[in-house]
């Protein structure tokens, strides 16, 4: 089985890394190409994959084909490769905002098996969260293969396509919001006298541990918050300030802005 990548950016590298860690295929069975020779050389040296001469060559040889290019380049890439993809190829798109219907129309083959997914940057450290939608040509065996690959760098969940834009907001864009929160907490620690490097470590570990509590205990986040807020204690004073400053509303507004932008892609 040949797994191909058109586009070799950060997300493609995260997926390649997961495939190799889980030994889904060997490096010699992964092929790909990027826009620049520099990127091709870097990824080839890092992962040992085979670099192909152009997009059509990758599409022709792939049994599983990842379309890992930015949404703005999607139409031209599809036009370039549509006559090179085999009917049996499982095509997996990671482009935000590009629907299965859009991909089917662009590739012009009603027989193609299309998977639309939305991973996020924590995939780079094996902690991704990926939403997955499939078209009617994808059978159970294809779905299992796709989910095995997409689970190799974190969690993967089948969702109705109508929720894919929401997936992009709640997991795709939200790491940026979390990084801002970590940075802000570290700034507060620095203001209190803690060295910058140590402040980032404390803040990041606190977020990591808090997220693990939510996932491992299955408790409501509000319940976990209440466990930290002792009566008359220090934490509830900080919670009060965050509520006064509109933290919840700001985060919800940010999510809404992401959704609106996604619909315009």
PDB file of C-alpha atoms in Angstrom:
ATOM      1  CA  UNK A   1       0.000   0.000   0.000  1.00  0.00           C
ATOM      2  CA  UNK A   2       1.314   3.416  -1.016  1.00  0.00           C
ATOM      3  CA  UNK A   3       0.316   6.438   1.058  1.00  0.00           C
ATOM      4  CA  UNK A   4       0.766   9.712  -0.785  1.00  0.00           C
ATOM      5  CA  UNK A   5       0.893  13.325   0.323  1.00  0.00           C
ATOM      6  CA  UNK A   6       0.335  16.382  -1.809  1.00  0.00           C
ATOM      7  CA  UNK A   7       1.673  19.076   0.483  1.00  0.00           C
ATOM      8  CA  UNK A   8       4.309  18.385   3.123  1.00  0.00           C
ATOM      9  CA  UNK A   9       3.650  21.071   5.718  1.00  0.00           C
ATOM     10  CA  UNK A  10       3.283  20.658   9.469  1.00  0.00           C
ATOM     11  CA  UNK A  11       0.046  18.694   9.316  1.00  0.00           C
ATOM     12  CA  UNK A  12       1.349  16.297   6.686  1.00  0.00           C
ATOM     13  CA  UNK A  13       4.473  15.748   8.784  1.00  0.00           C
ATOM     14  CA  UNK A  14       2.344  15.034  11.860  1.00  0.00           C
ATOM     15  CA  UNK A  15       0.386  12.409   9.915  1.00  0.00           C
ATOM     16  CA  UNK A  16       3.549  10.867   8.460  1.00  0.00           C
ATOM     17  CA  UNK A  17       5.059  10.704  11.930  1.00  0.00           C
ATOM     18  CA  UNK A  18       1.979   8.915  13.267  1.00  0.00           C
ATOM     19  CA  UNK A  19       1.941   6.436  10.390  1.00  0.00           C
ATOM     20  CA  UNK A  20       5.573   5.554  11.018  1.00  0.00           C
ATOM     21  CA  UNK A  21       5.174   5.307  14.816  1.00  0.00           C
ATOM     22  CA  UNK A  22       2.232   2.914  14.444  1.00  0.00           C
ATOM     23  CA  UNK A  23       3.978   1.054  11.612  1.00  0.00           C
ATOM     24  CA  UNK A  24       0.921   1.339   9.363  1.00  0.00           C
ATOM     25  CA  UNK A  25       3.299   1.375   6.398  1.00  0.00           C
ATOM     26  CA  UNK A  26       7.078   1.703   6.112  1.00  0.00           C
ATOM     27  CA  UNK A  27       8.786   4.944   5.094  1.00  0.00           C
ATOM     28  CA  UNK A  28       9.557   3.462   1.668  1.00  0.00           C
ATOM     29  CA  UNK A  29       5.814   3.191   1.028  1.00  0.00           C
ATOM     30  CA  UNK A  30       5.129   6.863   1.727  1.00  0.00           C
ATOM     31  CA  UNK A  31       5.420   9.224  -1.227  1.00  0.00           C
ATOM     32  CA  UNK A  32       4.890  12.946  -1.463  1.00  0.00           C
ATOM     33  CA  UNK A  33       5.678  16.303  -2.937  1.00  0.00           C
ATOM     34  CA  UNK A  34       5.617  19.955  -1.897  1.00  0.00           C
ATOM     35  CA  UNK A  35       5.828  23.301  -3.691  1.00  0.00           C
ATOM     36  CA  UNK A  36       9.474  23.892  -2.846  1.00  0.00           C
ATOM     37  CA  UNK A  37      12.603  21.773  -3.199  1.00  0.00           C
ATOM     38  CA  UNK A  38      13.659  22.934   0.256  1.00  0.00           C
ATOM     39  CA  UNK A  39      10.545  21.409   1.860  1.00  0.00           C
ATOM     40  CA  UNK A  40      10.927  18.215  -0.152  1.00  0.00           C
ATOM     41  CA  UNK A  41      14.542  17.822   0.945  1.00  0.00           C
ATOM     42  CA  UNK A  42      13.778  18.544   4.594  1.00  0.00           C
ATOM     43  CA  UNK A  43      10.899  16.049   4.835  1.00  0.00           C
ATOM     44  CA  UNK A  44      12.813  13.382   2.915  1.00  0.00           C
ATOM     45  CA  UNK A  45      15.778  13.662   5.278  1.00  0.00           C
ATOM     46  CA  UNK A  46      13.594  13.707   8.393  1.00  0.00           C
ATOM     47  CA  UNK A  47      11.276  10.803   7.556  1.00  0.00           C
ATOM     48  CA  UNK A  48      12.960   8.890   4.739  1.00  0.00           C
ATOM     49  CA  UNK A  49       9.947   9.058   2.420  1.00  0.00           C
ATOM     50  CA  UNK A  50      10.112   9.062  -1.366  1.00  0.00           C
ATOM     51  CA  UNK A  51       9.768  12.448  -3.042  1.00  0.00           C
ATOM     52  CA  UNK A  52       7.945  12.459  -6.375  1.00  0.00           C
ATOM     53  CA  UNK A  53       8.432  14.907  -9.225  1.00  0.00           C
ATOM     54  CA  UNK A  54       4.944  16.436  -9.207  1.00  0.00           C
ATOM     55  CA  UNK A  55       1.404  16.219  -7.818  1.00  0.00           C
ATOM     56  CA  UNK A  56       0.100  14.024 -10.626  1.00  0.00           C
ATOM     57  CA  UNK A  57       2.829  11.462 -10.047  1.00  0.00           C
ATOM     58  CA  UNK A  58       1.883  11.221  -6.366  1.00  0.00           C
ATOM     59  CA  UNK A  59      -1.812  10.900  -7.206  1.00  0.00           C
ATOM     60  CA  UNK A  60      -1.173   8.155  -9.774  1.00  0.00           C
ATOM     61  CA  UNK A  61       0.862   5.963  -7.410  1.00  0.00           C
ATOM     62  CA  UNK A  62      -1.175   6.395  -4.205  1.00  0.00           C
ATOM     63  CA  UNK A  63      -3.611   3.913  -2.716  1.00  0.00           C
ATOM     64  CA  UNK A  64      -4.335   6.422   0.043  1.00  0.00           C
ATOM     65  CA  UNK A  65      -3.913  10.053  -1.008  1.00  0.00           C
ATOM     66  CA  UNK A  66      -3.745  12.938   1.457  1.00  0.00           C
ATOM     67  CA  UNK A  67      -4.572  16.356   0.059  1.00  0.00           C
ATOM     68  CA  UNK A  68      -2.683  18.498   2.564  1.00  0.00           C
ATOM     69  CA  UNK A  69      -2.546  21.836   0.783  1.00  0.00           C
ATOM     70  CA  UNK A  70      -4.004  25.125   1.951  1.00  0.00           C
ATOM     71  CA  UNK A  71      -7.638  25.762   0.924  1.00  0.00           C
ATOM     72  CA  UNK A  72      -6.636  28.590  -1.413  1.00  0.00           C
ATOM     73  CA  UNK A  73      -4.608  26.149  -3.554  1.00  0.00           C
ATOM     74  CA  UNK A  74      -7.206  23.385  -3.561  1.00  0.00           C
ATOM     75  CA  UNK A  75      -8.949  24.102  -6.892  1.00  0.00           C
ATOM     76  CA  UNK A  76      -5.726  24.194  -8.912  1.00  0.00           C
ATOM     77  CA  UNK A  77      -4.388  21.028  -7.263  1.00  0.00           C
ATOM     78  CA  UNK A  78      -7.621  19.130  -7.930  1.00  0.00           C
ATOM     79  CA  UNK A  79      -7.585  20.225 -11.571  1.00  0.00           C
ATOM     80  CA  UNK A  80      -4.012  18.996 -11.862  1.00  0.00           C
ATOM     81  CA  UNK A  81      -4.545  15.532 -10.360  1.00  0.00           C
ATOM     82  CA  UNK A  82      -8.136  14.581 -11.188  1.00  0.00           C
ATOM     83  CA  UNK A  83      -7.189  12.463 -14.230  1.00  0.00           C
ATOM     84  CA  UNK A  84      -4.420  10.672 -12.321  1.00  0.00           C
ATOM     85  CA  UNK A  85      -6.337   9.271  -9.337  1.00  0.00           C
ATOM     86  CA  UNK A  86      -7.387   5.622  -9.481  1.00  0.00           C
ATOM     87  CA  UNK A  87     -11.031   4.741  -8.775  1.00  0.00           C
ATOM     88  CA  UNK A  88      -9.863   2.599  -5.851  1.00  0.00           C
ATOM     89  CA  UNK A  89      -7.819   5.345  -4.175  1.00  0.00           C
ATOM     90  CA  UNK A  90      -8.957   6.568  -0.763  1.00  0.00           C
ATOM     91  CA  UNK A  91      -8.702  10.361  -0.932  1.00  0.00           C
ATOM     92  CA  UNK A  92      -8.338  12.153   2.416  1.00  0.00           C
ATOM     93  CA  UNK A  93      -8.607  15.938   2.561  1.00  0.00           C
ATOM     94  CA  UNK A  94      -7.363  18.037   5.479  1.00  0.00           C
ATOM     95  CA  UNK A  95      -8.427  21.386   3.994  1.00  0.00           C
ATOM     96  CA  UNK A  96     -10.590  23.609   6.194  1.00  0.00           C
ATOM     97  CA  UNK A  97     -13.922  24.649   4.736  1.00  0.00           C
ATOM     98  CA  UNK A  98     -13.776  22.391   1.666  1.00  0.00           C
ATOM     99  CA  UNK A  99     -16.817  20.117   1.675  1.00  0.00           C
ATOM    100  CA  UNK A 100     -17.048  16.574   0.350  1.00  0.00           C
ATOM    101  CA  UNK A 101     -19.385  17.865  -2.365  1.00  0.00           C
ATOM    102  CA  UNK A 102     -16.791  20.482  -3.365  1.00  0.00           C
ATOM    103  CA  UNK A 103     -14.062  17.833  -3.543  1.00  0.00           C
ATOM    104  CA  UNK A 104     -16.241  15.406  -5.520  1.00  0.00           C
ATOM    105  CA  UNK A 105     -17.058  18.130  -8.051  1.00  0.00           C
ATOM    106  CA  UNK A 106     -13.431  19.235  -8.315  1.00  0.00           C
ATOM    107  CA  UNK A 107     -12.101  15.734  -8.893  1.00  0.00           C
ATOM    108  CA  UNK A 108     -14.922  14.897 -11.283  1.00  0.00           C
ATOM    109  CA  UNK A 109     -15.195  11.180 -10.531  1.00  0.00           C
ATOM    110  CA  UNK A 110     -18.396   9.966  -8.839  1.00  0.00           C
ATOM    111  CA  UNK A 111     -16.713   6.673  -7.900  1.00  0.00           C
ATOM    112  CA  UNK A 112     -14.020   8.197  -5.717  1.00  0.00           C
ATOM    113  CA  UNK A 113     -13.873   7.425  -2.015  1.00  0.00           C
ATOM    114  CA  UNK A 114     -13.589  10.755  -0.200  1.00  0.00           C
ATOM    115  CA  UNK A 115     -12.745  11.367   3.449  1.00  0.00           C
ATOM    116  CA  UNK A 116     -12.841  14.892   4.822  1.00  0.00           C
ATOM    117  CA  UNK A 117     -11.002  15.455   8.079  1.00  0.00           C
ATOM    118  CA  UNK A 118     -10.023  18.329  10.336  1.00  0.00           C
ATOM    119  CA  UNK A 119      -6.930  17.635  12.466  1.00  0.00           C
ATOM    120  CA  UNK A 120      -5.202  20.154  14.734  1.00  0.00           C
ATOM    121  CA  UNK A 121      -1.617  21.136  15.524  1.00  0.00           C
ATOM    122  CA  UNK A 122      -1.300  19.044  18.733  1.00  0.00           C
ATOM    123  CA  UNK A 123      -1.062  16.187  16.228  1.00  0.00           C
ATOM    124  CA  UNK A 124       2.600  17.245  15.987  1.00  0.00           C
ATOM    125  CA  UNK A 125       3.144  15.723  19.453  1.00  0.00           C
ATOM    126  CA  UNK A 126       0.756  12.796  19.023  1.00  0.00           C
ATOM    127  CA  UNK A 127      -2.128  14.495  20.843  1.00  0.00           C
ATOM    128  CA  UNK A 128      -4.289  15.609  17.942  1.00  0.00           C
ATOM    129  CA  UNK A 129      -8.073  15.669  17.807  1.00  0.00           C
ATOM    130  CA  UNK A 130      -9.503  14.986  14.361  1.00  0.00           C
ATOM    131  CA  UNK A 131     -13.068  15.134  13.096  1.00  0.00           C
ATOM    132  CA  UNK A 132     -13.807  12.772  10.189  1.00  0.00           C
ATOM    133  CA  UNK A 133     -16.612  12.650   7.606  1.00  0.00           C
ATOM    134  CA  UNK A 134     -16.949  10.250   4.675  1.00  0.00           C
ATOM    135  CA  UNK A 135     -18.861  10.007   1.414  1.00  0.00           C
ATOM    136  CA  UNK A 136     -21.113   7.123   0.384  1.00  0.00           C
ATOM    137  CA  UNK A 137     -18.355   5.335  -1.548  1.00  0.00           C
ATOM    138  CA  UNK A 138     -16.273   4.740   1.590  1.00  0.00           C
ATOM    139  CA  UNK A 139     -17.007   1.256   2.920  1.00  0.00           C
ATOM    140  CA  UNK A 140     -16.294  -0.203   6.357  1.00  0.00           C
ATOM    141  CA  UNK A 141     -12.826  -1.413   5.387  1.00  0.00           C
ATOM    142  CA  UNK A 142     -11.895   2.008   4.005  1.00  0.00           C
ATOM    143  CA  UNK A 143     -13.265   3.689   7.127  1.00  0.00           C
ATOM    144  CA  UNK A 144     -11.225   1.419   9.373  1.00  0.00           C
ATOM    145  CA  UNK A 145      -8.075   2.203   7.409  1.00  0.00           C
ATOM    146  CA  UNK A 146      -8.712   5.947   7.503  1.00  0.00           C
ATOM    147  CA  UNK A 147      -9.445   5.893  11.227  1.00  0.00           C
ATOM    148  CA  UNK A 148      -6.327   3.826  11.945  1.00  0.00           C
ATOM    149  CA  UNK A 149      -4.196   6.401  10.160  1.00  0.00           C
ATOM    150  CA  UNK A 150      -5.949   9.417  11.685  1.00  0.00           C
ATOM    151  CA  UNK A 151      -5.773   7.878  15.174  1.00  0.00           C
ATOM    152  CA  UNK A 152      -2.020   7.376  14.880  1.00  0.00           C
ATOM    153  CA  UNK A 153      -1.384  10.959  15.969  1.00  0.00           C
ATOM    154  CA  UNK A 154      -4.162  11.437  18.543  1.00  0.00           C
ATOM    155  CA  UNK A 155      -7.919  10.958  18.808  1.00  0.00           C
ATOM    156  CA  UNK A 156     -10.186  10.693  15.761  1.00  0.00           C
ATOM    157  CA  UNK A 157     -13.980  10.786  15.705  1.00  0.00           C
ATOM    158  CA  UNK A 158     -16.555  10.251  12.943  1.00  0.00           C
ATOM    159  CA  UNK A 159     -18.922  13.246  12.840  1.00  0.00           C
ATOM    160  CA  UNK A 160     -21.718  14.336  10.488  1.00  0.00           C
ATOM    161  CA  UNK A 161     -20.306  16.680   7.881  1.00  0.00           C
ATOM    162  CA  UNK A 162     -22.621  19.454   9.033  1.00  0.00           C
ATOM    163  CA  UNK A 163     -20.486  19.629  12.198  1.00  0.00           C
ATOM    164  CA  UNK A 164     -17.114  19.824  10.475  1.00  0.00           C
ATOM    165  CA  UNK A 165     -16.939  23.620  10.655  1.00  0.00           C
ATOM    166  CA  UNK A 166     -17.630  23.373  14.377  1.00  0.00           C
ATOM    167  CA  UNK A 167     -14.847  20.786  14.669  1.00  0.00           C
ATOM    168  CA  UNK A 168     -12.533  23.294  13.017  1.00  0.00           C
ATOM    169  CA  UNK A 169     -13.406  25.875  15.642  1.00  0.00           C
ATOM    170  CA  UNK A 170     -13.467  23.716  18.787  1.00  0.00           C
ATOM    171  CA  UNK A 171     -10.302  21.731  18.013  1.00  0.00           C
ATOM    172  CA  UNK A 172      -8.656  23.169  14.902  1.00  0.00           C
ATOM    173  CA  UNK A 173      -8.407  26.836  15.850  1.00  0.00           C
ATOM    174  CA  UNK A 174      -8.719  26.583  19.622  1.00  0.00           C
ATOM    175  CA  UNK A 175      -5.088  25.597  20.293  1.00  0.00           C
ATOM    176  CA  UNK A 176      -4.212  29.205  19.409  1.00  0.00           C
ATOM    177  CA  UNK A 177      -6.621  30.379  22.110  1.00  0.00           C
ATOM    178  CA  UNK A 178      -5.090  27.950  24.612  1.00  0.00           C
ATOM    179  CA  UNK A 179      -1.582  29.142  23.757  1.00  0.00           C
ATOM    180  CA  UNK A 180      -2.699  32.707  24.413  1.00  0.00           C
ATOM    181  CA  UNK A 181      -4.134  31.614  27.775  1.00  0.00           C
ATOM    182  CA  UNK A 182      -0.885  29.853  28.698  1.00  0.00           C
ATOM    183  CA  UNK A 183       1.113  32.920  27.689  1.00  0.00           C
ATOM    184  CA  UNK A 184      -1.141  35.194  29.729  1.00  0.00           C
ATOM    185  CA  UNK A 185      -0.886  32.981  32.819  1.00  0.00           C
ATOM    186  CA  UNK A 186       2.888  32.877  32.437  1.00  0.00           C
ATOM    187  CA  UNK A 187       2.963  36.676  32.145  1.00  0.00           C
ATOM    188  CA  UNK A 188       1.075  36.848  35.421  1.00  0.00           C
ATOM    189  CA  UNK A 189       3.571  34.481  37.039  1.00  0.00           C
ATOM    190  CA  UNK A 190       6.473  36.564  35.736  1.00  0.00           C
ATOM    191  CA  UNK A 191       4.830  39.659  37.200  1.00  0.00           C
ATOM    192  CA  UNK A 192       4.807  37.779  40.497  1.00  0.00           C
ATOM    193  CA  UNK A 193       8.542  37.124  40.254  1.00  0.00           C
ATOM    194  CA  UNK A 194       8.823  33.708  38.563  1.00  0.00           C
ATOM    195  CA  UNK A 195      11.448  33.254  35.807  1.00  0.00           C
ATOM    196  CA  UNK A 196       9.899  33.234  32.321  1.00  0.00           C
ATOM    197  CA  UNK A 197      10.929  29.693  31.312  1.00  0.00           C
ATOM    198  CA  UNK A 198       9.647  28.235  34.569  1.00  0.00           C
ATOM    199  CA  UNK A 199       6.407  30.223  34.257  1.00  0.00           C
ATOM    200  CA  UNK A 200       5.686  28.684  30.843  1.00  0.00           C
ATOM    201  CA  UNK A 201       6.345  25.194  32.211  1.00  0.00           C
ATOM    202  CA  UNK A 202       4.019  25.671  35.191  1.00  0.00           C
ATOM    203  CA  UNK A 203       1.252  27.219  33.077  1.00  0.00           C
ATOM    204  CA  UNK A 204       1.477  24.622  30.289  1.00  0.00           C
ATOM    205  CA  UNK A 205       1.533  21.681  32.701  1.00  0.00           C
ATOM    206  CA  UNK A 206      -1.479  23.096  34.542  1.00  0.00           C
ATOM    207  CA  UNK A 207      -3.437  23.223  31.267  1.00  0.00           C
ATOM    208  CA  UNK A 208      -2.283  19.730  30.278  1.00  0.00           C
ATOM    209  CA  UNK A 209      -3.253  18.269  33.641  1.00  0.00           C
ATOM    210  CA  UNK A 210      -6.599  20.064  33.674  1.00  0.00           C
ATOM    211  CA  UNK A 211      -7.475  18.726  30.223  1.00  0.00           C
ATOM    212  CA  UNK A 212      -6.522  15.205  31.314  1.00  0.00           C
ATOM    213  CA  UNK A 213      -8.819  15.529  34.335  1.00  0.00           C
ATOM    214  CA  UNK A 214     -11.740  16.378  32.061  1.00  0.00           C
ATOM    215  CA  UNK A 215     -11.038  13.418  29.774  1.00  0.00           C
ATOM    216  CA  UNK A 216     -10.130  10.832  32.412  1.00  0.00           C
ATOM    217  CA  UNK A 217     -12.816  11.590  34.990  1.00  0.00           C
ATOM    218  CA  UNK A 218     -15.647  12.480  32.567  1.00  0.00           C
ATOM    219  CA  UNK A 219     -16.744  15.049  35.134  1.00  0.00           C
ATOM    220  CA  UNK A 220     -18.375  18.282  33.984  1.00  0.00           C
ATOM    221  CA  UNK A 221     -15.787  21.082  33.674  1.00  0.00           C
ATOM    222  CA  UNK A 222     -17.918  23.171  36.028  1.00  0.00           C
ATOM    223  CA  UNK A 223     -17.732  20.452  38.672  1.00  0.00           C
ATOM    224  CA  UNK A 224     -13.954  20.276  38.341  1.00  0.00           C
ATOM    225  CA  UNK A 225     -13.757  24.055  38.597  1.00  0.00           C
ATOM    226  CA  UNK A 226     -15.809  23.968  41.789  1.00  0.00           C
ATOM    227  CA  UNK A 227     -13.394  21.416  43.256  1.00  0.00           C
ATOM    228  CA  UNK A 228     -10.614  24.020  43.031  1.00  0.00           C
ATOM    229  CA  UNK A 229     -12.678  26.901  44.403  1.00  0.00           C
ATOM    230  CA  UNK A 230     -12.596  26.617  48.196  1.00  0.00           C
ATOM    231  CA  UNK A 231     -15.064  28.805  50.123  1.00  0.00           C
ATOM    232  CA  UNK A 232     -13.463  32.156  50.829  1.00  0.00           C
ATOM    233  CA  UNK A 233     -10.315  31.019  49.037  1.00  0.00           C
ATOM    234  CA  UNK A 234      -7.949  32.519  46.503  1.00  0.00           C
ATOM    235  CA  UNK A 235      -9.161  30.722  43.354  1.00  0.00           C
ATOM    236  CA  UNK A 236     -12.734  31.975  43.558  1.00  0.00           C
ATOM    237  CA  UNK A 237     -11.388  35.533  43.610  1.00  0.00           C
ATOM    238  CA  UNK A 238      -9.610  34.887  40.323  1.00  0.00           C
ATOM    239  CA  UNK A 239     -12.706  33.237  38.847  1.00  0.00           C
ATOM    240  CA  UNK A 240     -14.712  36.324  39.807  1.00  0.00           C
ATOM    241  CA  UNK A 241     -12.293  38.565  37.878  1.00  0.00           C
ATOM    242  CA  UNK A 242     -12.460  36.329  34.797  1.00  0.00           C
ATOM    243  CA  UNK A 243     -16.263  36.413  34.899  1.00  0.00           C
ATOM    244  CA  UNK A 244     -16.259  40.199  35.274  1.00  0.00           C
ATOM    245  CA  UNK A 245     -13.927  40.489  32.282  1.00  0.00           C
ATOM    246  CA  UNK A 246     -16.192  38.301  30.139  1.00  0.00           C
ATOM    247  CA  UNK A 247     -13.893  35.326  29.564  1.00  0.00           C
ATOM    248  CA  UNK A 248     -16.710  32.948  28.568  1.00  0.00           C
ATOM    249  CA  UNK A 249     -18.331  35.419  26.206  1.00  0.00           C
ATOM    250  CA  UNK A 250     -14.999  36.321  24.595  1.00  0.00           C
ATOM    251  CA  UNK A 251     -14.191  32.652  23.923  1.00  0.00           C
ATOM    252  CA  UNK A 252     -17.654  32.005  22.495  1.00  0.00           C
ATOM    253  CA  UNK A 253     -17.346  35.100  20.282  1.00  0.00           C
ATOM    254  CA  UNK A 254     -13.961  33.868  19.052  1.00  0.00           C
ATOM    255  CA  UNK A 255     -15.481  30.500  18.161  1.00  0.00           C
ATOM    256  CA  UNK A 256     -18.291  32.231  16.284  1.00  0.00           C
ATOM    257  CA  UNK A 257     -15.750  34.338  14.358  1.00  0.00           C
ATOM    258  CA  UNK A 258     -13.884  31.187  13.325  1.00  0.00           C
ATOM    259  CA  UNK A 259     -17.107  29.564  12.123  1.00  0.00           C
ATOM    260  CA  UNK A 260     -18.066  32.595  10.069  1.00  0.00           C
ATOM    261  CA  UNK A 261     -14.635  32.781   8.446  1.00  0.00           C
ATOM    262  CA  UNK A 262     -14.654  29.042   7.696  1.00  0.00           C
ATOM    263  CA  UNK A 263     -17.927  29.379   5.801  1.00  0.00           C
ATOM    264  CA  UNK A 264     -16.265  31.922   3.495  1.00  0.00           C
ATOM    265  CA  UNK A 265     -13.267  29.763   2.575  1.00  0.00           C
TER     266      UNK A 265
END
